[in-house]
Each structure stands twice: as structure tokens, then as C-alpha cells.
Coordinates of C-alpha atoms and ligand atoms in Angstrom, one line a residue:
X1490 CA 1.7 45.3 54.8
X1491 CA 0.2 47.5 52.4
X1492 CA -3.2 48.3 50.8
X1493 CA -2.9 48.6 47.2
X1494 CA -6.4 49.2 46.5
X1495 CA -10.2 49.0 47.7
X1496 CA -13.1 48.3 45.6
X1497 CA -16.5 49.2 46.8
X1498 CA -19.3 47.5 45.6
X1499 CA -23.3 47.9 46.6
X1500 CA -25.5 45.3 45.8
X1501 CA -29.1 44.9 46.3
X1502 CA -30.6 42.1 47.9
X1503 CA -34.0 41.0 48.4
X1504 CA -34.7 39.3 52.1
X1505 CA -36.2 36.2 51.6
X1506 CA -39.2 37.5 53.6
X1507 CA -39.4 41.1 55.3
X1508 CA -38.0 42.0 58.9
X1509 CA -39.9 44.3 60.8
X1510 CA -38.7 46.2 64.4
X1511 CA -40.5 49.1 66.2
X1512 CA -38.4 51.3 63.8
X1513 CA -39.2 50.1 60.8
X1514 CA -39.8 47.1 58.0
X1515 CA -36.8 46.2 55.2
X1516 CA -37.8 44.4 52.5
X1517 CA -34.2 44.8 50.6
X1518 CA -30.5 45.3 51.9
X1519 CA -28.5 47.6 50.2
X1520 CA -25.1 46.2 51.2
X1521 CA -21.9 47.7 50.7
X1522 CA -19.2 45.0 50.0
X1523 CA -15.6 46.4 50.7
X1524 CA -12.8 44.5 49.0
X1525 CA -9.0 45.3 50.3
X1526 CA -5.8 44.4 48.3
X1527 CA -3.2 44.0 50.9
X1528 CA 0.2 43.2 49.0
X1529 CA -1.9 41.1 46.7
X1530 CA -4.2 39.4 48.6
X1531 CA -8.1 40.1 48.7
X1532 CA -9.7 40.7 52.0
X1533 CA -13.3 40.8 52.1
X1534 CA -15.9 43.1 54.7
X1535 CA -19.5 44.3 54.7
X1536 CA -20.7 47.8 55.7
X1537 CA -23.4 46.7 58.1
X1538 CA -25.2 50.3 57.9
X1539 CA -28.6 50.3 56.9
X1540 CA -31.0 52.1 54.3
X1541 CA -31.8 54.8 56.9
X1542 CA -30.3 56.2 59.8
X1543 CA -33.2 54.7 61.9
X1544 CA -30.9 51.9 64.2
X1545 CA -28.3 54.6 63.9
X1546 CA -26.7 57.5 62.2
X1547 CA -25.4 55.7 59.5
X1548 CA -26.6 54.7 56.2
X1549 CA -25.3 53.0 53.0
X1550 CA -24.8 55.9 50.9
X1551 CA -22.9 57.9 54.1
X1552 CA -20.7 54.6 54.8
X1553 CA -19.9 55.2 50.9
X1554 CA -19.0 58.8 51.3
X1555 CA -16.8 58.2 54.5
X1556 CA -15.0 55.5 52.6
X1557 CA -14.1 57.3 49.8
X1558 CA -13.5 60.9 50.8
X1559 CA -11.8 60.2 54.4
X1560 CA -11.0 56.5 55.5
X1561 CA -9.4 55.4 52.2
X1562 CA -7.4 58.5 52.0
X1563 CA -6.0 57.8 55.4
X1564 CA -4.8 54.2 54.8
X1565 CA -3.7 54.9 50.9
X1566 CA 0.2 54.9 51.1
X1567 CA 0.5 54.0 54.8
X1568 CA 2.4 50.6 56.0
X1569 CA 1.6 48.3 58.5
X1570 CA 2.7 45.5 60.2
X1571 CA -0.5 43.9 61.2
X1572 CA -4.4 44.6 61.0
X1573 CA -4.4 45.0 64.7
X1574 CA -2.9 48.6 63.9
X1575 CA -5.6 50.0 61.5
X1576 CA -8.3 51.0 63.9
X1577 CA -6.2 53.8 65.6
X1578 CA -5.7 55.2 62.4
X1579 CA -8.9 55.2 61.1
X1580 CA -10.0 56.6 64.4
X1581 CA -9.1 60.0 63.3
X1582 CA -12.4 59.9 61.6
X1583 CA -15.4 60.4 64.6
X1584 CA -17.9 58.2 64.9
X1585 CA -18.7 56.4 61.2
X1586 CA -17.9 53.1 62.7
X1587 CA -20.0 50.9 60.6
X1588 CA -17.6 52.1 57.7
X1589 CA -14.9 52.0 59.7
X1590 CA -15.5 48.4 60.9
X1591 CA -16.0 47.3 57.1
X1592 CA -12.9 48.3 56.2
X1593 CA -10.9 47.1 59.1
X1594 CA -12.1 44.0 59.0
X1595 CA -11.1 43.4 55.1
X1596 CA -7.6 43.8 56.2
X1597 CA -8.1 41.2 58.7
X1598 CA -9.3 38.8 56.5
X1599 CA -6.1 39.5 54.0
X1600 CA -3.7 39.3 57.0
X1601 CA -5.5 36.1 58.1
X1602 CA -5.1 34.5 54.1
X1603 CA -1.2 35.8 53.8
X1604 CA -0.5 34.0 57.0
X1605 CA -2.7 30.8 55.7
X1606 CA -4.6 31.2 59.1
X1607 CA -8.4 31.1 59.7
X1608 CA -9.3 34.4 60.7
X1609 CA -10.8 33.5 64.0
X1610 CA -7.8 31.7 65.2
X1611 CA -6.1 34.9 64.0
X1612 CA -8.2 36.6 66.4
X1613 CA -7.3 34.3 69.4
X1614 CA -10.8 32.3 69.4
X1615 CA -11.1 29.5 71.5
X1616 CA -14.4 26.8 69.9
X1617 CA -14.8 25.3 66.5
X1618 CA -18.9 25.4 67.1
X1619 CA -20.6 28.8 67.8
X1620 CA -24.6 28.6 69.7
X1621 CA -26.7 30.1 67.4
X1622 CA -30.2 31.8 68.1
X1623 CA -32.4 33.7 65.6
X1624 CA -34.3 37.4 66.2
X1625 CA -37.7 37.0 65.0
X1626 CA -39.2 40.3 63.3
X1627 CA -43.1 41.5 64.5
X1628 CA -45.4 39.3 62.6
X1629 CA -49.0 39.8 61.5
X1630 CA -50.7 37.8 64.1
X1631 CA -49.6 35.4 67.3
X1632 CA -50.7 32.6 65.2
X1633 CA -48.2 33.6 62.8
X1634 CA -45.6 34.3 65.5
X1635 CA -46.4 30.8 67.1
X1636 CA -45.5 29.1 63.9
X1637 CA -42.4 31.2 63.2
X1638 CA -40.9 30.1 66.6
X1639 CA -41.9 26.8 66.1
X1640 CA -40.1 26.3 62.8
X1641 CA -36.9 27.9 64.2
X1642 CA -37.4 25.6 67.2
X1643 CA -37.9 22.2 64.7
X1644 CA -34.3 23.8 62.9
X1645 CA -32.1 23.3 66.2
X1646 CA -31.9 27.2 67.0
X1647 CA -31.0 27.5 70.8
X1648 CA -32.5 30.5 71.8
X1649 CA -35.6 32.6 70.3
X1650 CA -35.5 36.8 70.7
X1651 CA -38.5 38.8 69.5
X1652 CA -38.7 41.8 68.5
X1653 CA -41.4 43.9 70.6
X1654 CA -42.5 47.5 70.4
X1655 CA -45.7 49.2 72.5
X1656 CA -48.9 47.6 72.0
X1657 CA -46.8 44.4 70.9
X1658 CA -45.0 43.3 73.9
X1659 CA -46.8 41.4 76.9
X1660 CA -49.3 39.8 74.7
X1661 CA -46.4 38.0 72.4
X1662 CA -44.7 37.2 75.0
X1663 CA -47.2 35.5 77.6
X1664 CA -48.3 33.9 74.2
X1665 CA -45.1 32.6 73.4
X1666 CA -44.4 31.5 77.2
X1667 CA -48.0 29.4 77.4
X1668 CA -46.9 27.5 74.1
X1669 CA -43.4 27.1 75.2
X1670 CA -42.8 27.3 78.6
X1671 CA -39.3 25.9 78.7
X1672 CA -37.4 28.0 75.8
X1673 CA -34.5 30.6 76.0
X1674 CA -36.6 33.8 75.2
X1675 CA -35.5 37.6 74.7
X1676 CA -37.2 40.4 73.7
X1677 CA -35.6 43.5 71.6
X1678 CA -37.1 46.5 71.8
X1679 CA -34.7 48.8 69.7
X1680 CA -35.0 51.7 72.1
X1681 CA -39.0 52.1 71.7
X1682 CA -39.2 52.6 75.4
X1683 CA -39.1 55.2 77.7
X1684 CA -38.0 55.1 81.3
X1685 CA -41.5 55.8 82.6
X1686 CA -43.2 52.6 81.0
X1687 CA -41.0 50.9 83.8
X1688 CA -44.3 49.3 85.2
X1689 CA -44.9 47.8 81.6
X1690 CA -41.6 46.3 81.4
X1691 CA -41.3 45.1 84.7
X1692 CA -44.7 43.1 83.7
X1693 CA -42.6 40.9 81.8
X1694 CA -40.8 39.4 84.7
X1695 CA -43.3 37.0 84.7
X1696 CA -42.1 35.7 81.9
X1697 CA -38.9 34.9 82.8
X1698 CA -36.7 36.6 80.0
X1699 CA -33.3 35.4 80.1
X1700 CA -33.1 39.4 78.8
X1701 CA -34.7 42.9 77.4
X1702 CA -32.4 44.1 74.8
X1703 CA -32.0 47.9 74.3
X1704 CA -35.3 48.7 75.5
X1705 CA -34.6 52.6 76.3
X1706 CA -33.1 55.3 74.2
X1707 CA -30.4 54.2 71.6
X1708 CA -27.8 56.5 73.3
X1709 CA -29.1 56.7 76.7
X1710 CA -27.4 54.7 79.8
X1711 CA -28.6 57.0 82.3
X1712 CA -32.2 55.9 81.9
X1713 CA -31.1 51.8 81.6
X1714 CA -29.1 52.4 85.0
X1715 CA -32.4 53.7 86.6
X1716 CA -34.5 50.6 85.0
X1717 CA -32.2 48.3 85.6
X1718 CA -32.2 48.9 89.2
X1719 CA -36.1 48.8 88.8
X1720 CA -35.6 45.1 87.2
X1721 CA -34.3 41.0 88.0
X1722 CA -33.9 40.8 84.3
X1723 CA -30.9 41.5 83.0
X1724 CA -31.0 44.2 80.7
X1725 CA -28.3 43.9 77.3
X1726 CA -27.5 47.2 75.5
X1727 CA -26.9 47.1 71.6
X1728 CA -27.2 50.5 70.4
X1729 CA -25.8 52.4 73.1
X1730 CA -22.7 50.4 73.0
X1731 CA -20.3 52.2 69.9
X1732 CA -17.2 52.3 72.1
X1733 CA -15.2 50.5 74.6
X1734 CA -15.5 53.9 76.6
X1735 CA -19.5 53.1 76.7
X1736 CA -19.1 49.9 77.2
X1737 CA -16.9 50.9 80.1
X1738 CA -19.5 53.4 81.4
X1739 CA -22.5 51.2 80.6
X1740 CA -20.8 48.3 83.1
X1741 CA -19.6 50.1 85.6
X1742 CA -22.6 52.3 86.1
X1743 CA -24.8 49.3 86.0
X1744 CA -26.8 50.0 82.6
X1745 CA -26.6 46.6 81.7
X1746 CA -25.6 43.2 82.6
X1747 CA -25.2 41.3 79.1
X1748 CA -23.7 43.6 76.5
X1749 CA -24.5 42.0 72.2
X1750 CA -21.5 43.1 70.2
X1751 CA -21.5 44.2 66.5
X1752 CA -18.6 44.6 64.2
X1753 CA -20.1 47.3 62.5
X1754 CA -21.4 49.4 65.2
X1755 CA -18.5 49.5 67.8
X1756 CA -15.7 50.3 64.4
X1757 CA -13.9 46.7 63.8
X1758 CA -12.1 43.7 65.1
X1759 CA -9.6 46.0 67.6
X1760 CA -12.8 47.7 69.2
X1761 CA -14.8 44.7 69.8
X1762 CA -11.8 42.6 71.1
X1763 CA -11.6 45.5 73.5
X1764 CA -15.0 45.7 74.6
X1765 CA -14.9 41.8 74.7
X1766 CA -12.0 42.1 76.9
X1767 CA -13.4 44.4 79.1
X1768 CA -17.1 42.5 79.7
X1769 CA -15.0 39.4 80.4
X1770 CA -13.1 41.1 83.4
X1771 CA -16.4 42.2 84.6
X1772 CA -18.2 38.9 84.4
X1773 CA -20.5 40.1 81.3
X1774 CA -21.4 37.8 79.2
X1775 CA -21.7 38.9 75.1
X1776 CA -23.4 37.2 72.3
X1777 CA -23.0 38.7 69.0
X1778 CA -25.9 40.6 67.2
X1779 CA -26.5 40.8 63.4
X1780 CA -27.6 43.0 61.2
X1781 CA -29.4 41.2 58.3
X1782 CA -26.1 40.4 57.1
X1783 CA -25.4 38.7 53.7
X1784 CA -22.8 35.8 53.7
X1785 CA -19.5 38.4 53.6
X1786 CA -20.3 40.1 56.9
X1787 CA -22.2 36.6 58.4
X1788 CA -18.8 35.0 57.8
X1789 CA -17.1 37.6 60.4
X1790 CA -19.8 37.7 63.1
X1791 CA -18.9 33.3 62.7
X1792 CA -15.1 34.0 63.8
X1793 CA -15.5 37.0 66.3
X1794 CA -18.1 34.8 68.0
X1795 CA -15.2 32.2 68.9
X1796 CA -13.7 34.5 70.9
X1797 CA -13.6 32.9 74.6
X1798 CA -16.3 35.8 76.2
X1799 CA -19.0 34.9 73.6
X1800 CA -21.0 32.6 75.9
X1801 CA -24.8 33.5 74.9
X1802 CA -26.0 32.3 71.9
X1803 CA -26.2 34.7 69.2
X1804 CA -28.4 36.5 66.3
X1805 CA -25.6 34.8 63.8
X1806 CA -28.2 32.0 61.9
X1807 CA -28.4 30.2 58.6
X1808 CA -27.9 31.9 55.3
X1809 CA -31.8 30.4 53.6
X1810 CA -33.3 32.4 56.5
X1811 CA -32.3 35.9 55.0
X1812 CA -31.9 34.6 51.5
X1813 CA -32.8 32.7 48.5
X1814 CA -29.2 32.3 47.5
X1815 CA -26.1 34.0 49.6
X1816 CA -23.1 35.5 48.0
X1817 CA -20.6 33.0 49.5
X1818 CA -19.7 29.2 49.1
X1819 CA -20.6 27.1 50.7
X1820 CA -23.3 28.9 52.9
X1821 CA -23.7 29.3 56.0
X1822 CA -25.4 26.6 57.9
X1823 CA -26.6 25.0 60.9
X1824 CA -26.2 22.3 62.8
X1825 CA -30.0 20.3 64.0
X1826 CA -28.6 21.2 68.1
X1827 CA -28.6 24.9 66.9
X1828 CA -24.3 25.5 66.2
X1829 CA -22.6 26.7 63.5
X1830 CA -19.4 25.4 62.4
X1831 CA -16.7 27.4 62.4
X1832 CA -14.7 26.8 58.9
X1833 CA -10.6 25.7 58.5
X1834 CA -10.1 27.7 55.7
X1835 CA -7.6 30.8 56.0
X1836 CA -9.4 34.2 56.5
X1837 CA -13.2 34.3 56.6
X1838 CA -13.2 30.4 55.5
X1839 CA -16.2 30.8 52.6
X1840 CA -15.1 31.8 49.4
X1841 CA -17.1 35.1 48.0
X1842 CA -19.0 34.1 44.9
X1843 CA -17.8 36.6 42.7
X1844 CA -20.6 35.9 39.2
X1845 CA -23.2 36.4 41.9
X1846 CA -21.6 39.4 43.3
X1847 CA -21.0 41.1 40.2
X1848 CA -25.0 40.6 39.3
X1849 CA -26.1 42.2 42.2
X1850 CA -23.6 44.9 41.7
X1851 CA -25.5 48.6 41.1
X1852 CA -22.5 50.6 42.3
X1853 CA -18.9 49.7 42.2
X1854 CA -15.7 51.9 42.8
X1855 CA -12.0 51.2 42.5
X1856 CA -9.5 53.4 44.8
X1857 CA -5.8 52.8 44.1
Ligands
LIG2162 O1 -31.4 45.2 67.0 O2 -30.3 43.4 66.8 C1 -31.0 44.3 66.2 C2 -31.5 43.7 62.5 C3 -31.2 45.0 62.0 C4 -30.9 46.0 62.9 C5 -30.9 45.8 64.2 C6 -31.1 44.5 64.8 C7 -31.5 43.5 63.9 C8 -31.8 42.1 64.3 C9 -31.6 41.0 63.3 O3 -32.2 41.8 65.4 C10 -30.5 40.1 63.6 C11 -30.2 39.2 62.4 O4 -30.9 38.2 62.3 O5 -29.3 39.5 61.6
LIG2163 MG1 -30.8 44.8 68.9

């Protein structure tokens, strides 16, 4: 196989309401779309980076830069036999993985259509159902956080994570426990910790978390393995986890004991399979994260989540909770016991709605 061509495109969405974390509030995506012609056939990605380089390094306009001037230009003329091959060239490029990711996984969508295969069973999943739980952003008020949970509760969702950040941690989340004392509840602290507000966090034991995500420095395992230790609650690293060589480090050192896997931040389908892999040998569970994704990059985090290690229920929810109207048909919906069906059709399974696409479209570039 061969890529022809890849057209970038970077639309603008407005969230249906805005997501806040201890980094920061987003109130519109600016998505990068990345659409590969393999011997004909469209494959279809998003670039999962964000406006700023607050979660991490990248953003959309550098994923659009690293597309153009390095990763195209190292596919452009090349032939493979199979997706599975793309990621170790790419890897000549350090780091960038959300770009990287995007366009890896848009040849794995045209490999899955040319063999008339759903992507996921392309990938070696194992359920037609995936559990799905929703992140809930910092809100006003606990009345207002009390409701939000409730109405994600009433939906079917299986398991509740919200986001904390100091000064809006033990109160939420005794809140949350008196009103619901029977829920699966997570906290994700994106890294506004540090290792010396151990006493804090170790106050939330009471709580019974079934984990803390990323509460410590975004790149820092040395300072989970020493808070872990300190901790009964397993801890789950998201941003420290860009490789399977940190993954590796983070298990074996004992930074973590859940790891949530992203597409976009560990570089693609061949990284994350690793990194799945490896957590399964190890007896750690992984649930995948999201990243406010539209329907494109929602649809991939549906089929990597069928793979047989993906045991937690992950951030992968409903397309009406991010948006008025998604980008792909049908959208993305869930099941009143909280699953997500995992769609027949070859590659991603929903078909890109290209009129919507093209009206959200405020960049677009064509590489042949
Ligand atoms: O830390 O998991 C995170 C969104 C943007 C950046 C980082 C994170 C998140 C979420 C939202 O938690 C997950 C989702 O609903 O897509
Ligand atoms: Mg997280």
C-alpha cells in the first residue's frame, strides 16, 4: 500500500458547554481532521492536540507544522504492506506523537476499508460492547456538580471521574460520596499536585476511589512511585505515559497500577497495542481516555477500546455530550446500562459527514 495523498483540515467547534481542569477551561476545539488516500481509499484520523500546550507540548497549529514539513514527507513515496509498519517510520520524528498518532491511525482506517474489515477487528479486539464512563469538568458549585453526576448517572454511564485541582478536591468528593455512596468514582487531577500534598491526597482514602489519575507532575514517575507507596488507591498515569518505554518504567517501578491510554498521546495504533500488551502481562488494567474528541477521533478510541486489556470503563461517552451536532453518521451513542456499541462497518464503522465537515473547515491543505 501506498499513500497518494493527505488532506488536512481544521475545523472549529463549539463544545456544547465548556470543560474546565486545574489547567485550564475550553470553550472551542480546534480539531485537525487528517484524511489519508491509501491506493484510493480514504482513511480518516483526528489530531487530538489541544489549543495550548497546557496537557502537553503539543498544540494544533505545531501538529499542523509536524504534519506538513516532516511526517508527510517521510511517508510520500514510501510502500507498505500494512499500517502496522507506519509508526517506526514516523518514529524518526521525536516526540510529536499526537500528530504522529493522527496520521497513523488514518492508514489504519484505509487498510481496515480495503480489506472490508471493521477496524477493531483489524486490531485483534475481542467485545462488540465497550463500558463507558464520562469525566466531569469543575463546576460552579456542588449543587451544580450533584446534578451533573446525577444526569450522567439517569443516562446509564458506569463510572463517574471528576476533575479536582487544590481547593477543589476533598470537598467534591465527600460531597459526591454522601449523595452517592455506592458509585464507581475517580478523581483527575492533571498533574496539579505535588509530592508533598501527600497528606491531602491520602485524605481521600476515605472515600474509597476506585483511582487518582495523574495527580503529580505530567512527566514525573519518580514522585508517583514515592506516593504510591504512600497510598491503597491505585494511582493511573495519563500524561506521563507517551511511550511503551514509560509505560515500561512506570509499571515496573511501581508509579502506577491502572495506566488510561490515548491514541494521540502515546503516537498511534502500533504504540498503544504495545503498551496494552505490556499492562496485560503485568496485570494492569487500561481504560481509554479522551480528549474532547469529535466523532472522527471518538470513533477510534470505540475500536482500540475492544482490545482484550481494556477492562475499566472509559472517558469514551456519547457524541450530544460534547456537541450539538457531530461530524459523523450516525453518532455515537449509548446504551441506558452505560456501553457503546461497537459498529460492523469496515474501518472506523461511522461514515464522516463531509457538508458538515467542509462548514466547519477554516484551514484545509492537500499534500500529494
Ligand atoms: O486528562 O483525561 C484528561 C480532556 C482534555 C484533556 C485531558 C483530559 C480530558 C478529559 C476529558 O478528561 C475526557 C473526555 O470526555 O473526552
Ligand atoms: Mg487525565
Amino acid at each position: 500500500m501506498r499513500v497518494n495523498e493527505i488532506v488536512l483540515r481544521e475545523l472549529h467547534m463549539p463544545l456544547a458547554a465548556p470543560f474546565e481542569t486545574s489547567l485550564e477551561r475550553t470553550e472551542r476545539r480546534r480539531i485537525i481532521l487528517v484524511e489519508s488516500l491509501v491506493d484510493g481509499v480514504s482513511g480518516w484520523a483526528e489530531c487530538v492536540a489541544g489549543e495550548t500546550p497546557s496537557y502537553s507540548p503539543e498544540t494544533t497549529d505545531t501538529a499542523w507544522l509536524i504534519l506538513r514539513e516532516f511526517l508527510w514527507p517521510l511517508l510520500r513515496d514510501r510502500e507498505f504492506s500494512r499500517a502496522a509498519e507506519v509508526w517506526k517510520v514516523l518514529a524518526w520524528v521525536r516526540g510529536h506523537n499526537m500528530a504522529k498518532g493522527a496520521l497513523e491511525a488514518s492508514i489504519w482506517d484505509a487498510e481496515a476499508k480495503h480489506k472490508n474489515l471493521p477496524l477493531w477487528k483489524l486490531l485483534g479486539g475481542v467485545r462488540q460492547e465497550i463500558a463507558s464512563g464520562v469525566s466531569i469538568g469543575i463546576q460552579p458549585s456542588l449543587e451544580e456538580l450533584v446534578s451533573a453526576v446525577q444526569v450522567e448517572l439517569e443516562a446509564g454511564y458506569q463510572r463517574i471521574k471528576i476533575k479536582i485541582k487544590p481547593g477543589y478536591d476533598l470537598k467534591p468528593v465527600r460531597r459526591l460520596r454522601h449523595e452517592f455512596p455506592q458509585i464507581k468514582l475517580m478523581v483527575d487531577a492533571n498533574s496539579a499536585y505535588r509530592l508533598e500534598d501527600w497528606p491531602l491526597l491520602k485524605q481521600l482514602e476515605e472515600f474509597y476511589l476506585m483511582m487518582i489519575e495523574q495527580p503529580l507532575g505530567w512527566d514525573d514517575l519518580y514522585s508517583h512511585v514515592e506516593l504510591q507507596k504512600r497510598l491503597e488507591t491505585p494511582i493511573c498515569l495519563d500524561e506521563c505515559i507517551h511511550t511503551e518505554e514509560q509505560a515500561r518504567a512506570a509499571i515496573l517501578l511501581g508509579a502506577c497500577r491502572i495506566i488510561n491510554i490515548k491514541l494521540g498521546r502515546v503516537g498511534g495504533y502500533t504504540p498503544a497495542r504495545a503498551i496494552h500488551d505490556f499492562c496485560q502481562q503485568n496485570a494492569i488494567p487500561v481504560w481509554c481516555g479522551g480528549m474532547l474528541e469529535s466523532g472522527i477521533g471518538r470513533a477510534h478510541n470505540i475500536a482500540l477500546s475492544t482490545l482484550p486489556n481494556f477492562i475499566l470503563p472509559g472517558d469514551v461517552s456519547a457524541s450530544k455530550r460534547y456537541w450539538r451536532e457531530d461530524i459523523i453518521e450516525p453518532e455515537v451513542e449509548v446504551s441506558s446500562h452505560g456501553t457503546i456499541r461497537v459498529p460492523e462497518g469496515p474501518g472506523i464503522g461511522y461514515r464522516p459527514r463531509l457538508d458538515r465537515i467542509e462548514a466547519l473547515t477554516v484551514r484545509k491543505e492537500r499534500f500529494t
